[in-house]
Structures are given as C-alpha cells and as structure tokens.
C-alpha cells in the first residue's frame, strides 16, 4: 500500500536533514580527538615544567642540571609519571572498550535472537497471509458460483412465473369456456325438456283424441247393431247386413265409417319416449 504524500515528504525531509548533519560527523570526531590530544599534551607540558622548576642546579656550572645525567632526574620521573597516567587512562579506556564490546556482543546476540524471532514471526505471518489469500480466492470463487447460481435461479423463477401466468390465463379461458358450455348445456337441457314436454302434451292430446274417436266409433257401432236387432224379425237380409257389421266389430275394423284409417292403428307404436 502506497504511503500518503505528506508522510513521504516528511520522510524525505528527515532523511535529507540526517544526511546533512552527518556529513560533518568525521570533522567533529577528528576535532574532538585533537582537543583530547591537545589537553593531554598541555597536561604533559605542565607536568614537565613543574618538574624542571623543581630541578636542583649543577654544582660544577651555573646551568641547570641536564636531564638524564642523574638517576633522580625529576623530568624523567615526571615524564614516566605522565606516561604511566596515560597508560592507566588507556587501560581504563581499553577496559571500557572491552566492556562496551561485551555489552555490544550481548546486545548483538539479543538482537540476533530477536531478529530470529521476528523472522519466525514474519514467516508465520507470511504463511498465514498466504493461507488467507488462498481462502479469500476460494471464497471469491464460491461467491462467483453463488452469484451465478442465484442468477440461474432468478432466470428459472422468471420462466416459472411466466409459465404460471400463462397457465393462469389458460385456466381462466378454460373456466370461461366451462361456464359457456354449462350455460349452453343448461339451455340445451331446457330445450330438450321443453321439447319432451311438448311431445308429452301432443301425446296426451293424441290419446285424448283417440279416446274420443274410439268412444265415438264405439257409439256408432253400437247404434247400427241396435237397429239391426229391431229389424231382424221383419227382414232377414238386414240381419245378414247387420251380421257384417258385427263381424267388423269382432275383427276390429281398420277403417272408420268415412273410410279413414283408424287412429288406433296409427298411434299404436307411439310411446312416451316418441
């Protein structure tokens, strides 16, 4: 991830300041060493001057006793003391350096151990990061598959919704057709019942007419027979004529007196069903 612009600017300015200030570090270090050396030389010179001031005069001459000609030369002793003090200071510095070096070594070991731990943590973090990235990739793939599945289900649901609408439309049409057919059936049934009722009425009228005609014919047949019986004693010929009439009655004449077919023969096959 890229750092913000103001943080990058601040980091660059701090790096420039450190580089600018550290450019004079060698000069400052050399000046410090030179000052220490100057201080040591001044102290040595002061000790030498003090030693020469306390030196005894030579008895054979008026000059100052030459250094190194006697065993108890104070200049040499002062010089040796200065050197010993320098050696002692150098030994102290060396001990300090050794101590600092030991501390640095311990610190280096501790930092190496810390570095090893940090590297191990970094390795674990890298491994966890890799696993997390793999899991994220798997989850993204699952999300894509789920999205595709949901899209497919949406398309299927839309198709089913369209089919349901179509089936509902067809069902409404079928219901309308059923209602129309029910009405037509009711009308046809009513017409059939009306037709059957009219046919029954006609049959009843025909039966009534037949009964009337039959009663009339029977009356007509009964009347000539009565007349024949009255004339039987006076005229045999009329008796034979009346016998024909009786024969017609017994055999059941198929015609009426006016020569028309009998209604019983025409309506003998009529039933209530037509």
XYZ file of C-alpha atoms in Angstrom:
274
model
C 0.000 0.000 0.000
C 1.416 3.413 -1.022
C 2.130 5.860 1.765
C 0.322 9.211 1.841
C 2.058 12.113 0.130
C 2.629 14.115 3.343
C 4.256 11.136 5.094
C 6.560 10.523 2.130
C 7.514 14.226 2.100
C 8.248 14.193 5.825
C 10.355 11.059 5.489
C 12.379 12.562 2.637
C 12.980 15.784 4.590
C 14.139 13.847 7.670
C 16.492 11.769 5.512
C 17.914 14.953 3.961
C 18.418 16.519 7.428
C 20.184 13.400 8.740
C 22.428 13.273 5.680
C 23.240 16.998 6.024
C 24.046 16.729 9.724
C 26.027 13.506 9.411
C 28.212 14.981 6.679
C 30.166 16.908 9.390
C 30.425 13.930 11.764
C 34.015 12.934 10.717
C 35.236 16.511 11.147
C 33.620 16.773 14.535
C 35.149 13.434 15.598
C 38.610 14.493 14.452
C 38.250 17.830 16.258
C 37.232 16.001 19.446
C 40.273 13.717 19.208
C 42.504 16.692 18.522
C 41.120 18.525 21.549
C 41.748 15.473 23.748
C 45.281 15.124 22.419
C 45.878 18.861 22.974
C 44.625 18.576 26.507
C 46.943 15.624 27.170
C 49.905 17.496 25.711
C 49.126 20.568 27.794
C 48.979 18.457 30.928
C 52.270 16.767 29.966
C 53.933 20.089 29.312
C 52.641 21.468 32.590
C 53.996 18.461 34.485
C 57.345 18.791 32.691
C 57.533 22.465 33.527
C 56.753 21.759 37.163
C 59.426 19.053 37.140
C 62.030 21.409 35.627
C 61.128 24.122 38.121
C 61.882 21.763 40.995
C 65.150 20.504 39.474
C 68.429 21.060 41.517
C 71.308 23.199 39.987
C 74.545 21.523 38.764
C 77.418 22.199 41.274
C 80.115 22.358 38.554
C 78.401 25.020 36.462
C 75.803 27.696 36.718
C 73.478 25.969 34.188
C 70.552 23.775 35.032
C 71.250 20.130 35.537
C 70.875 18.249 32.203
C 68.105 15.713 32.190
C 69.143 12.111 32.095
C 72.532 12.621 33.726
C 71.365 11.517 37.145
C 69.360 8.701 38.467
C 66.990 11.002 40.313
C 66.087 13.221 37.337
C 62.686 14.801 38.147
C 61.894 15.466 34.423
C 62.286 11.841 33.650
C 60.214 10.917 36.652
C 57.544 13.396 35.622
C 57.635 12.059 32.086
C 57.384 8.491 33.337
C 54.525 9.507 35.621
C 52.769 11.150 32.706
C 53.254 8.075 30.581
C 52.011 5.882 33.378
C 48.967 8.105 33.766
C 48.412 7.848 30.008
C 48.823 4.062 30.165
C 46.398 3.931 33.093
C 43.884 6.075 31.215
C 44.397 3.976 28.094
C 43.890 0.819 30.138
C 40.716 2.316 31.578
C 39.610 3.235 28.095
C 40.530 -0.259 26.872
C 38.577 -1.813 29.730
C 35.699 0.460 28.908
C 36.013 -0.519 25.262
C 36.106 -4.223 26.200
C 33.132 -3.729 28.469
C 31.293 -1.838 25.744
C 32.298 -4.510 23.248
C 30.956 -7.210 25.591
C 27.771 -5.268 26.043
C 27.553 -4.788 22.317
C 28.158 -8.508 21.822
C 25.402 -9.329 24.306
C 23.202 -6.788 22.654
C 24.074 -8.253 19.259
C 23.184 -11.741 20.472
C 19.935 -10.435 21.911
C 19.200 -8.596 18.700
C 20.086 -11.696 16.668
C 17.692 -13.703 18.834
C 15.096 -11.004 18.441
C 15.767 -10.951 14.710
C 15.373 -14.722 14.556
C 12.095 -14.479 16.462
C 10.956 -11.667 14.205
C 11.916 -13.695 11.142
C 9.986 -16.657 12.529
C 7.015 -14.404 13.211
C 7.392 -12.934 9.752
C 7.479 -16.423 8.267
C 4.354 -17.382 10.213
C 2.686 -14.152 9.166
C 3.650 -14.809 5.559
C 2.264 -18.329 5.819
C -0.934 -17.047 7.398
C -1.136 -14.345 4.753
C -0.728 -16.955 2.016
C -3.424 -19.129 3.588
C -5.659 -16.116 3.982
C -5.151 -15.188 0.338
C -5.938 -18.767 -0.696
C -9.064 -18.725 1.461
C -10.036 -15.363 0.000
C -9.573 -16.754 -3.513
C -11.702 -19.803 -2.636
C -14.360 -17.597 -1.047
C -14.367 -15.300 -4.065
C -14.807 -18.316 -6.326
C -17.666 -19.519 -4.105
C -19.205 -16.054 -4.208
C -18.985 -16.047 -8.006
C -20.525 -19.525 -8.167
C -23.239 -18.441 -5.748
C -23.903 -15.342 -7.839
C -24.146 -17.466 -10.993
C -26.434 -19.909 -9.171
C -28.627 -17.072 -7.929
C -28.773 -15.614 -11.435
C -29.753 -19.031 -12.819
C -32.394 -19.381 -10.098
C -33.682 -15.910 -10.916
C -33.956 -16.863 -14.596
C -35.695 -20.121 -13.651
C -38.040 -18.259 -11.313
C -38.832 -15.777 -14.086
C -39.539 -18.640 -16.503
C -41.753 -20.347 -13.911
C -43.503 -17.047 -13.239
C -44.184 -16.631 -16.959
C -45.433 -20.225 -17.175
C -47.664 -19.667 -14.137
C -49.098 -16.526 -15.749
C -49.671 -18.462 -18.981
C -51.318 -21.348 -17.118
C -53.477 -18.918 -15.147
C -54.547 -17.283 -18.412
C -55.324 -20.689 -19.906
C -57.171 -21.675 -16.724
C -59.257 -18.517 -16.871
C -60.039 -19.232 -20.542
C -60.946 -22.831 -19.683
C -63.159 -21.623 -16.826
C -64.859 -19.172 -19.165
C -65.292 -21.974 -21.699
C -66.683 -24.253 -18.981
C -69.092 -21.555 -17.910
C -70.154 -21.061 -21.529
C -70.552 -24.818 -22.006
C -72.503 -25.052 -18.740
C -74.828 -22.314 -19.922
C -75.162 -23.967 -23.352
C -75.789 -27.331 -21.696
C -78.400 -25.803 -19.469
C -80.046 -24.190 -22.488
C -79.926 -27.453 -24.454
C -81.319 -29.375 -21.476
C -84.091 -26.845 -21.079
C -84.865 -27.057 -24.802
C -84.838 -30.841 -24.616
C -87.122 -30.770 -21.596
C -89.374 -28.266 -23.370
C -89.394 -30.482 -26.461
C -90.194 -33.577 -24.381
C -92.891 -31.677 -22.527
C -94.397 -30.551 -25.838
C -94.171 -34.135 -27.115
C -95.868 -35.409 -23.967
C -98.534 -32.759 -24.399
C -99.039 -33.837 -28.025
C -99.226 -37.475 -26.964
C -101.739 -36.602 -24.305
C -103.781 -34.692 -26.852
C -103.468 -37.598 -29.298
C -104.534 -40.082 -26.643
C -107.423 -37.841 -25.717
C -108.343 -37.546 -29.381
C -108.003 -41.305 -29.791
C -110.199 -41.949 -26.816
C -112.767 -39.510 -28.151
C -112.699 -41.124 -31.593
C -112.802 -44.597 -30.082
C -115.773 -43.687 -27.973
C -117.486 -42.133 -30.974
C -116.788 -45.199 -33.138
C -117.997 -47.484 -30.420
C -121.154 -45.452 -30.155
C -121.551 -45.519 -33.933
C -121.076 -49.296 -33.985
C -123.441 -49.822 -31.122
C -126.177 -47.815 -32.821
C -126.388 -49.873 -36.107
C -126.371 -53.086 -34.108
C -129.382 -51.954 -32.145
C -131.207 -51.042 -35.341
C -130.407 -54.455 -36.821
C -131.873 -56.292 -33.864
C -135.058 -54.307 -34.220
C -135.351 -55.164 -37.916
C -134.339 -58.823 -37.595
C -137.760 -60.242 -37.340
C -139.067 -58.456 -40.397
C -136.118 -58.671 -42.828
C -133.509 -61.490 -42.937
C -131.477 -59.547 -45.430
C -130.946 -56.787 -42.963
C -129.904 -59.378 -40.450
C -127.087 -60.500 -42.705
C -126.165 -56.919 -43.267
C -126.051 -56.396 -39.530
C -124.018 -59.547 -39.235
C -121.399 -57.991 -41.393
C -121.393 -55.110 -39.093
C -120.913 -57.391 -36.097
C -118.124 -59.223 -37.876
C -116.438 -55.930 -38.479
C -116.774 -55.183 -34.815
C -115.347 -58.550 -33.756
C -112.404 -58.459 -36.131
C -111.686 -54.878 -35.322
C -112.227 -52.745 -38.408
C -109.171 -50.852 -39.591
C -111.226 -48.034 -41.171
C -113.838 -45.672 -39.914
C -117.246 -45.098 -41.366
C -115.931 -42.420 -43.658
C -113.111 -44.631 -44.968
C -110.182 -43.034 -42.998
C -107.643 -45.225 -41.168
C -108.364 -45.858 -37.545
C -106.412 -43.768 -35.027
C -105.636 -46.883 -33.013
C -103.581 -48.268 -35.906
C -101.659 -45.053 -36.495
C -100.843 -44.409 -32.845
C -100.203 -47.982 -31.750
C -96.411 -47.523 -31.939
C -96.299 -44.252 -30.036
C -94.507 -44.395 -26.703
C -93.816 -41.722 -24.119
C -90.254 -41.503 -25.499
C -91.619 -40.926 -29.054
